[in-house]
Each structure stands twice: as C-alpha cells, then as structure tokens.
Short mmCIF file of C-alpha atoms in Angstrom, two decimals:
data_model
loop_
_atom_site.label_atom_id
_atom_site.label_comp_id
_atom_site.label_asym_id
_atom_site.label_seq_id
_atom_site.Cartn_x
_atom_site.Cartn_y
_atom_site.Cartn_z
CA MET A 985 0.00 0.00 0.00
CA THR A 986 1.29 3.46 -0.92
CA THR A 987 0.25 6.67 0.77
CA ASN A 988 0.81 10.30 -0.11
CA MET A 989 1.64 13.09 2.30
CA CYS A 990 -2.01 13.86 3.04
CA GLU A 991 -3.29 10.35 3.67
CA THR A 992 -3.22 8.36 6.88
CA PRO A 993 -2.87 4.57 6.52
CA GLU A 994 -5.64 2.46 8.02
CA ARG A 995 -5.25 1.35 11.59
CA GLY A 996 -2.72 -1.48 11.78
CA GLN A 997 -1.11 -0.48 8.47
CA THR A 998 0.89 2.52 9.69
CA ARG A 999 3.88 0.57 10.95
CA ALA A 1000 3.92 -1.61 7.81
CA GLU A 1001 3.93 1.48 5.59
CA LEU A 1002 6.88 2.93 7.49
CA ALA A 1003 8.75 -0.37 7.11
CA ARG A 1004 8.12 -0.40 3.37
CA ARG A 1005 9.48 3.13 3.02
CA ILE A 1006 12.61 2.28 5.01
CA GLY A 1007 13.15 -0.81 2.89
CA ALA A 1008 12.67 1.17 -0.32
CA ALA A 1009 15.24 3.78 0.79
CA TRP A 1010 17.70 1.00 1.61
CA THR A 1011 17.18 -0.52 -1.85
CA ARG A 1012 17.74 2.87 -3.52
CA SER A 1013 21.05 3.15 -1.64
CA GLY A 1014 22.26 0.04 -3.47
CA CYS A 1015 21.45 -2.25 -0.53
CA LEU A 1016 24.22 -0.84 1.64
CA ALA A 1017 25.80 -3.62 3.68
CA GLN A 1018 23.88 -3.92 6.94
CA GLU A 1019 27.03 -4.30 9.02
CA ARG A 1020 28.09 -0.89 7.69
CA ILE A 1021 24.71 0.56 8.64
CA GLU A 1022 25.16 -0.86 12.14
CA ALA A 1023 28.70 0.58 12.36
CA ARG A 1024 27.52 4.05 11.33
CA LEU A 1025 24.65 4.04 13.81
CA LYS A 1026 26.89 2.90 16.67
CA ARG A 1027 29.45 5.54 15.78
CA ARG A 1028 26.79 8.24 15.62
CA PHE A 1029 25.28 7.35 19.00
CA ASP A 1030 28.55 6.44 20.68
CA GLY A 1031 28.24 6.80 24.45
CA GLN A 1032 24.46 7.26 24.46
CA LYS A 1033 23.54 3.65 25.34
CA LYS A 1034 20.86 3.72 22.68
CA ARG A 1035 19.23 0.43 21.72
CA GLY A 1036 18.14 -0.83 18.32
CA LEU A 1037 21.34 -0.09 16.38
CA SER A 1038 22.23 -3.64 15.30
CA ASP A 1039 21.84 -5.09 11.82
CA SER A 1040 19.18 -7.46 13.17
CA SER A 1041 17.24 -4.46 14.49
CA PHE A 1042 17.45 -2.82 11.07
CA ASN A 1043 16.10 -6.03 9.53
CA ARG A 1044 13.03 -5.70 11.74
CA TYR A 1045 12.59 -1.99 10.96
CA LYS A 1046 12.24 -2.73 7.23
CA ASP A 1047 10.06 -5.85 7.65
CA PRO A 1048 6.35 -4.93 7.20
CA THR A 1049 5.30 -8.01 9.19
CA ALA A 1050 7.45 -7.23 12.25
CA THR A 1051 6.46 -5.00 15.18
CA ALA A 1052 9.75 -3.28 16.11
CA LEU A 1053 9.77 0.51 15.89
CA PRO A 1054 13.01 2.53 15.79
CA ASP A 1055 13.82 5.30 18.21
CA PRO A 1056 12.96 8.68 16.59
CA ALA A 1057 16.61 9.77 16.58
CA VAL A 1058 17.63 6.43 15.02
CA LEU A 1059 14.96 6.86 12.32
CA ILE A 1060 16.34 10.30 11.42
CA ALA A 1061 19.87 8.88 11.36
CA LEU A 1062 18.75 6.15 8.95
CA ALA A 1063 17.16 8.78 6.72
CA GLN A 1064 20.47 10.65 6.63
CA ILE A 1065 22.47 7.49 5.89
CA PHE A 1066 20.17 6.71 2.93
CA HIS A 1067 20.14 10.37 1.74
CA VAL A 1068 16.35 10.65 2.16
CA ASP A 1069 15.05 14.12 1.31
CA GLU A 1070 13.41 16.41 3.84
CA ALA A 1071 9.81 15.75 2.76
CA GLU A 1072 10.22 11.98 2.96
CA THR A 1073 11.99 12.28 6.33
CA LYS A 1074 9.02 14.22 7.70
CA GLU A 1075 6.68 11.51 6.39
CA TRP A 1076 8.79 8.83 8.12
CA THR A 1077 8.50 10.77 11.36
CA ARG A 1078 4.76 11.22 10.94
CA LEU A 1079 4.26 7.50 10.38
CA LEU A 1080 6.47 6.65 13.36
CA ASP A 1081 4.43 9.04 15.51
CA LEU A 1082 1.17 7.36 14.51
CA ALA A 1083 2.54 3.83 14.91
CA ARG A 1084 3.96 4.56 18.37
CA ALA A 1085 0.70 6.15 19.51
CA GLU A 1086 -1.30 3.17 18.22
CA GLU A 1087 1.00 0.74 20.00
CA ARG A 1088 0.67 2.59 23.29
CA ARG A 1089 -3.12 2.71 22.96
CA ARG A 1090 -3.17 -1.05 22.37
CA ARG A 1091 -0.99 -1.59 25.43
CA ALA A 1092 -3.25 0.64 27.53
CA ALA A 1093 -6.33 -1.24 26.30
CA ARG A 1094 -4.73 -4.61 27.13
CA GLY A 1095 -3.83 -3.30 30.58
CA ARG A 1096 -7.38 -2.13 31.24
CA ARG A 1097 -8.82 -5.47 30.16
CA ALA A 1098 -6.34 -7.39 32.33
CA SER A 1099 -7.06 -5.30 35.44
CA SER A 1100 -10.84 -5.15 35.05
CA PRO A 1101 -13.04 -7.79 36.85
CA ALA A 1102 -14.83 -10.25 34.61
CA PRO A 1103 -18.20 -8.73 33.60
CA SER A 1104 -21.40 -10.58 34.44
CA ALA A 1105 -22.57 -10.10 30.90
CA PRO A 1106 -20.80 -9.39 27.64
CA VAL A 1107 -20.02 -5.70 27.24
CA ALA A 1108 -18.57 -3.70 24.38
CA THR A 1109 -14.94 -2.72 24.79
CA GLN A 1110 -13.12 0.19 23.27
CA ASP A 1111 -9.50 -0.39 22.22
CA ALA A 1112 -8.58 3.27 22.11
CA PRO A 1113 -9.76 6.46 23.83
CA GLY A 1114 -11.78 9.03 21.95
CA PRO A 1115 -10.17 11.84 19.98
CA ASP A 1116 -10.33 14.30 22.88
CA ALA A 1117 -8.82 11.97 25.47
CA SER A 1118 -5.25 12.05 26.72
CA VAL A 1119 -3.13 8.98 26.02
CA PRO A 1120 0.39 8.34 27.21
CA VAL A 1121 2.81 8.62 24.30
CA GLU A 1122 6.55 8.88 24.37
CA GLY A 1123 7.95 12.35 24.67
CA PRO A 1124 10.06 13.82 21.85
CA PRO A 1125 13.56 12.42 21.38
CA ALA A 1126 16.47 14.27 22.92
CA PRO A 1127 18.63 16.18 20.39
CA VAL A 1128 21.56 14.19 19.03
CA SER A 1129 24.25 14.89 21.60
CA PRO A 1130 28.03 14.90 21.14
CA ALA A 1131 29.80 11.61 21.62
CA PRO A 1132 31.53 11.99 25.02
CA ASP A 1133 35.23 11.44 25.39
CA ALA A 1134 36.06 8.47 27.61
CA SER A 1135 38.07 10.68 29.92
CA THR A 1136 35.27 13.18 30.50
CA SER A 1137 32.11 11.10 30.35
CA SER A 1138 30.16 11.04 33.59
CA GLY A 1139 28.14 7.98 32.66
CA PRO A 1140 25.39 6.97 30.23
CA ALA A 1141 22.87 9.56 29.15
CA ALA A 1142 19.70 9.71 31.21
CA PRO A 1143 16.83 7.83 29.54
CA ALA A 1144 13.97 9.78 28.05
CA THR A 1145 10.96 10.13 30.33
CA ASP A 1146 7.52 8.97 29.18
CA ALA A 1147 4.87 11.49 30.08
CA PRO A 1148 1.14 11.77 29.33
CA VAL A 1149 0.71 14.14 26.39
CA PRO A 1150 -2.57 15.13 24.71
CA ARG A 1151 -3.04 13.10 21.59
CA ARG A 1152 -3.78 16.14 19.45
CA GLY A 1153 -0.35 17.58 20.33
CA ARG A 1154 1.81 14.62 19.39
CA ARG A 1155 2.67 16.01 15.94
CA LEU A 1156 3.74 19.28 17.53
CA HIS A 1157 6.12 17.41 19.81
CA SER A 1158 7.51 15.51 16.84
CA ALA A 1159 8.12 18.74 14.95
CA VAL A 1160 9.85 20.24 17.98
CA ALA A 1161 12.04 17.13 18.22
CA ILE A 1162 13.11 17.39 14.57
CA ALA A 1163 13.85 21.10 14.97
CA ALA A 1164 15.93 20.45 18.09
CA ILE A 1165 17.99 17.72 16.40
CA THR A 1166 18.55 19.86 13.31
CA ALA A 1167 19.46 22.95 15.35
CA ALA A 1168 21.97 20.99 17.42
CA ALA A 1169 23.75 19.83 14.26
CA LEU A 1170 23.65 23.17 12.44
CA ALA A 1171 24.68 25.29 15.41
CA ALA A 1172 27.70 23.14 16.23
CA GLY A 1173 31.02 24.47 15.01
CA TRP A 1174 33.90 22.43 13.74
CA ALA A 1175 35.87 21.35 16.80
CA VAL A 1176 39.54 22.38 16.89
CA SER A 1177 42.11 20.62 19.01
CA ASP A 1178 43.76 22.61 21.76
CA PRO A 1179 47.28 23.61 20.57
CA SER A 1180 48.53 23.35 24.16
CA GLU A 1181 47.50 19.70 24.52
CA PRO A 1182 50.54 18.08 26.16
CA SER A 1183 50.20 14.55 24.84
CA LEU A 1184 48.60 12.49 22.12
CA PRO A 1185 45.70 10.28 23.32
CA GLY A 1186 45.13 6.83 21.87
CA HIS A 1187 43.64 6.26 18.43
CA GLY A 1188 39.91 6.39 18.04
CA ALA A 1189 39.16 9.20 20.51
CA PRO A 1190 36.23 11.19 19.02
CA LEU A 1191 36.25 14.92 18.42
CA GLU A 1192 34.08 16.88 20.81
CA GLY A 1193 30.72 17.95 19.43
CA PRO A 1194 28.67 16.81 16.45
CA VAL A 1195 29.76 17.60 12.92
CA GLY A 1196 28.70 21.04 11.82
CA PRO A 1197 27.91 21.97 8.21
CA ALA A 1198 31.07 22.48 6.18
CA THR A 1199 31.18 26.11 5.04
CA VAL A 1200 34.20 25.69 2.75
CA THR A 1201 34.50 23.51 -0.32
CA ALA A 1202 38.14 22.62 -0.83
CA THR A 1203 40.03 21.42 -3.89
CA ALA A 1204 42.61 18.65 -3.73
CA SER A 1205 45.48 17.86 -6.07
CA LEU A 1206 45.72 14.69 -8.11
CA GLY A 1207 47.85 12.02 -6.49
CA PRO A 1208 49.29 9.73 -5.48
CA MET A 1209 51.97 11.31 -3.34
CA THR A 1210 55.60 11.12 -4.41
CA GLY A 1211 58.95 11.78 -2.75
CA ASP A 1212 59.98 10.81 0.77
CA TYR A 1213 56.76 10.24 2.68
CA ARG A 1214 55.03 7.74 4.96
CA CYS A 1215 51.31 7.18 5.48
CA GLY A 1216 49.42 5.51 8.31
CA VAL A 1217 46.62 2.97 8.60
CA VAL A 1218 44.27 2.90 5.61
CA ARG A 1219 40.65 3.56 6.54
CA ALA A 1220 37.47 3.10 4.48
CA VAL A 1221 34.96 5.83 3.68
CA ALA A 1222 32.00 4.72 1.54
CA TRP A 1223 33.59 2.82 -1.38
CA ALA A 1224 36.92 4.70 -1.12
CA ASP A 1225 39.86 4.60 1.29
CA TRP A 1226 42.02 7.24 2.94
CA SER A 1227 45.14 7.67 5.05
CA ALA A 1228 47.07 10.42 6.83
CA CYS A 1229 50.54 11.07 5.38
CA THR A 1230 53.70 13.00 6.33
CA GLN A 1231 56.29 14.08 3.77
CA VAL A 1232 59.79 15.48 4.33
CA LEU A 1233 60.98 18.26 2.01
CA ASP A 1234 64.11 20.44 1.71
CA ASP A 1235 66.44 17.88 3.32
CA GLY A 1236 64.36 17.87 6.48
CA ASN A 1237 63.80 21.62 6.81
CA THR A 1238 60.10 21.39 5.89
CA VAL A 1239 57.50 18.82 6.91
CA ARG A 1240 54.27 18.45 4.95
CA PHE A 1241 51.12 16.95 6.46
CA ALA A 1242 48.63 15.56 3.99
CA LEU A 1243 45.54 13.47 3.46
CA GLN A 1244 45.41 10.94 0.60
CA ILE A 1245 42.06 9.60 -0.64
CA ASN A 1246 41.74 6.87 -3.25
CA ASN A 1247 38.38 6.69 -5.03
CA PRO A 1248 38.33 3.59 -7.27
CA GLY A 1249 34.57 3.80 -7.70
CA PRO A 1250 32.59 4.66 -10.85
CA ARG A 1251 31.33 8.00 -9.54
CA ALA A 1252 32.66 11.00 -7.65
CA LEU A 1253 32.63 10.89 -3.86
CA THR A 1254 32.05 13.88 -1.57
CA VAL A 1255 33.40 13.64 1.96
CA ARG A 1256 34.16 15.84 4.94
CA ALA A 1257 37.77 16.00 6.03
CA ARG A 1258 39.84 17.62 8.75
CA LEU A 1259 43.63 17.75 9.01
CA SER A 1260 45.93 18.37 11.97
CA TRP A 1261 49.57 17.74 12.77
CA VAL A 1262 51.46 16.45 15.77
CA ARG A 1263 54.81 17.72 17.04
CA SER A 1264 56.37 15.77 19.87
CA ARG A 1265 52.90 14.51 20.89
CA GLY A 1266 51.27 17.96 20.89
CA ILE A 1267 48.28 18.24 18.51
CA ARG A 1268 47.83 21.38 16.41
CA PRO A 1269 45.22 22.06 13.71
CA CYS A 1270 46.39 22.84 10.21
CA PRO A 1271 45.65 26.36 8.88
CA ARG A 1272 42.09 27.16 7.93
CA PRO A 1273 40.09 25.80 6.26
CA TRP A 1274 41.69 22.35 6.49
CA GLY A 1275 42.17 22.56 10.24
CA ASN A 1276 38.50 23.35 10.80
CA GLY A 1277 36.96 21.00 8.29
CA VAL A 1278 36.19 21.09 4.58
CA ARG A 1279 33.88 19.49 2.08
CA LEU A 1280 35.93 17.70 -0.55
CA THR A 1281 34.92 15.92 -3.78
CA VAL A 1282 37.19 13.18 -5.14
CA PRO A 1283 36.61 12.37 -8.86
CA ALA A 1284 35.80 8.81 -9.89
CA GLY A 1285 38.85 6.62 -10.42
CA GLN A 1286 41.25 9.22 -8.98
CA VAL A 1287 43.60 9.60 -6.03
CA ALA A 1288 43.39 13.00 -4.36
CA ILE A 1289 45.88 14.59 -1.95
CA THR A 1290 45.73 17.82 -0.02
CA PRO A 1291 47.80 20.56 -1.67
CA LEU A 1292 51.23 21.50 -0.35
CA ALA A 1293 49.94 24.84 0.93
CA ALA A 1294 47.24 23.13 3.01
CA CYS A 1295 49.59 22.18 5.84
CA ALA A 1296 53.39 22.51 5.66
CA GLN A 1297 55.56 23.52 8.63
CA HIS A 1298 59.16 24.53 9.12
CA ALA A 1299 60.83 21.70 11.04
CA ASP A 1300 62.31 22.41 14.46
CA ARG A 1301 65.23 20.17 15.48
CA PRO A 1302 65.14 17.83 17.26
CA ARG A 1303 61.44 17.04 17.02
CA ALA A 1304 59.14 14.19 15.94
CA TYR A 1305 56.28 14.95 13.53
CA GLN A 1306 53.25 13.14 12.14
CA ALA A 1307 49.97 13.99 10.39
CA MET A 1308 46.53 13.40 11.92
CA ALA A 1309 43.32 13.26 9.88
CA TRP A 1310 39.59 12.55 10.03
CA VAL A 1311 37.47 11.66 6.99
CA ILE A 1312 33.72 10.96 7.09
CA GLU A 1313 30.90 10.73 4.58
CA SER A 1314 29.16 14.02 3.87
CA SER A 1315 25.95 12.80 5.54
CA ASP A 1316 27.58 11.69 8.80
CA MET A 1317 26.78 13.71 11.90
CA SER A 1318 29.74 12.79 14.09
CA TRP A 1319 33.44 12.42 13.42
CA GLY A 1320 34.69 8.88 13.02
CA THR A 1321 38.01 7.34 13.97
CA ARG A 1322 41.02 9.56 13.53
CA GLU A 1323 44.27 8.25 12.14
CA THR A 1324 47.88 9.38 12.15
CA SER A 1325 50.75 8.87 9.77
CA GLN A 1326 54.04 7.23 10.64
CA SER A 1327 56.31 9.56 12.63
CA VAL A 1328 59.44 11.18 11.29
CA HIS A 1329 62.22 12.10 13.74
CA ILE A 1330 64.03 15.27 12.69
CA GLN A 1331 67.50 15.35 14.24
CA ALA A 1332 70.18 18.07 14.15
CA ASP A 1333 71.72 16.89 10.88
CA ALA A 1334 69.45 14.09 9.63
CA TYR A 1335 66.02 12.53 9.91
CA GLN A 1336 64.63 9.02 10.29
CA TRP A 1337 61.23 7.43 9.94
CA ASN A 1338 59.85 5.08 12.55
CA ASP A 1339 60.42 2.10 10.28
CA GLN A 1340 64.11 3.04 9.99
CA LEU A 1341 64.79 3.11 13.71
CA SER A 1342 66.84 0.20 14.96
#
C-alpha cells in the first residue's frame, strides 16, 4: 500500500507502511551492507547507550510483518544514511508518531482489560480512547548529543521520560524534536584541538561535538603522493579509502602533512575531512580551512591529496612529527576514527622514519 503526504494509513497499516518506506530507501542506496549501517549508527550514537542499532534491528525496521519501531533519533539517522530528502523524512517521522501512539493505545487497552473484573454479561470494549482523550505517548527524542570522550564522560545519558501528552499535540512534539535535532547539528562548530595539549591520546578518541555543516568547499590535487613520505593505517569511507601522510621536504627543513584519498569507484565521492599535525605529541590544527573541516569531492577513479599549501611547517630540530586526519561521509553527523601517519624524527643533521629506527 502506498500513501501520499495527506493520507493516513488504516489502523494497523501505519507501521507496515513505514517499514516499506525504510526498505525502499535501503534498496535505492544500493542495498548498503547492513554491518556498515550498524557501524555508522553505533558511531553516531557512541556513548548514548541507545538500543536498536544492530543489523538485526534494522532487519526488523524494514520488515512490514514485524512490530519493532526505531527510536525517533535512530529513524532520522537512517534517513540521513540513505540520503532521504526532507519531505520523505518528515513523512517517516509522521508514520512513526502514529505507529507509536497506536501501540501505546493497544498496550493501555490490554492493561485495562487485564485489570478489570470479569463482567457478568458481555459488554462492548473500546480499544482506544476518543479523539479528545489524553493517552500516554513517548515524549520527543532528545537532540543528538556529542559523543563523550572516555576521559570526561560522567556515565550513560539519562533515559527519556515517558509522560502523558494530549493526543492532538503529538505532531507538535515531533516537529519540535526534529527542529531540536537539526538545530543541534547546524549550530555546532567544527571542533579544533587545543594547541597546548601536552600529549597524544590513543587512536579512536572522538572529536568533541557533532559535525557542523562544512562552510568551505576545498580542492585537492591529483595524487598519489611522491617523494619521501610515509602514510598511516588505511581507513574506508563509503567505497573509497584514505590515510594520513607525512612528507619530508628540503632535506628535512620542511615537513608536509597531507591526506590521501583513493576513489576507485565509478562515480565521484564527496566527503568531509579535517587535518591536523602532531609535534612531539602535541596536537595542532592545520591552517584554515583544512584545520577546521572542509567538504571535498574526489573524482571517480582518482587519487586526491591535499595541496602542499594546506599544511606545511618549518621543522624544528630535534622534534618528531606526524599527520593526523579525520574523513567521514558528507551525511555523517559525528566524526569517526582519527588516524595518524608514521612519525618522522628530525635530528640536528638528519632525519629518520619510525620504520628506519633500529
């Protein structure tokens, strides 16, 4: 059954219609691997102890015969992963609102029947209250919050509180929830590491705050890199891969920090990227805009590298240097795992890479 924006599916069909729309969006995405969907959801809600992020949960969300309903914030995240437009996202939210309200009314009706004494004669029962009655529905979802750093987190986020809300106001609450989530993402700036940070934490520590909208579109050079350079662990982004790289120039007088992205796919890929550098374990952002975050498009079948002017520093001696980078898909709302290049050790009259140290 297909509905338009003005129709309401018949009772009992609302949840099935939502499932069909989720499944259709997944199909349009090219049937994105479900383990990748799970990984993106867990990364996005890292530290929030949110349920229903597994690939098996997603299977139930897109199954019209199942009963599982996603959390509102998870539903919006799925819409972003599948690049669903704003109108369709609103329809998803509307259907979820109706399905959740219907489920709660059914639960309330079952509870009333279970607690009521057996009638002496058959009586008519009403599964749901009238249109002017108040029914308990879940409150609006909390805005997507930043993923807390392990060293600063004070514990799991407090669970949302269910409160009785007038039925006629449930759409208003849903609209407020969407606005709050959107405002939190749009108002957030691009986090910049503290230049005075004394040491380099372990890999995988998230940036503070959600991803804000990239205000600068950057242009990369065609790669791959050449000369004396070393890159770090290769990470995947969509169908491409990327790594942070450090290059030594001018006999060790200049150190270049770069990001290399290989797009072997048949179409261009747009990502968000951020580049920093590390000197003797102190993290410093590269000059703007790369140090704050950029939107970058890599042509199909090409290798792109950040230009020399993006982040090159005069080398102090003796010091150790390495690049640090983050790359995420343009639709992601939180920074993923950061990676660093191999370190180069600049000495008074020479330099050595980590793999050259005895």
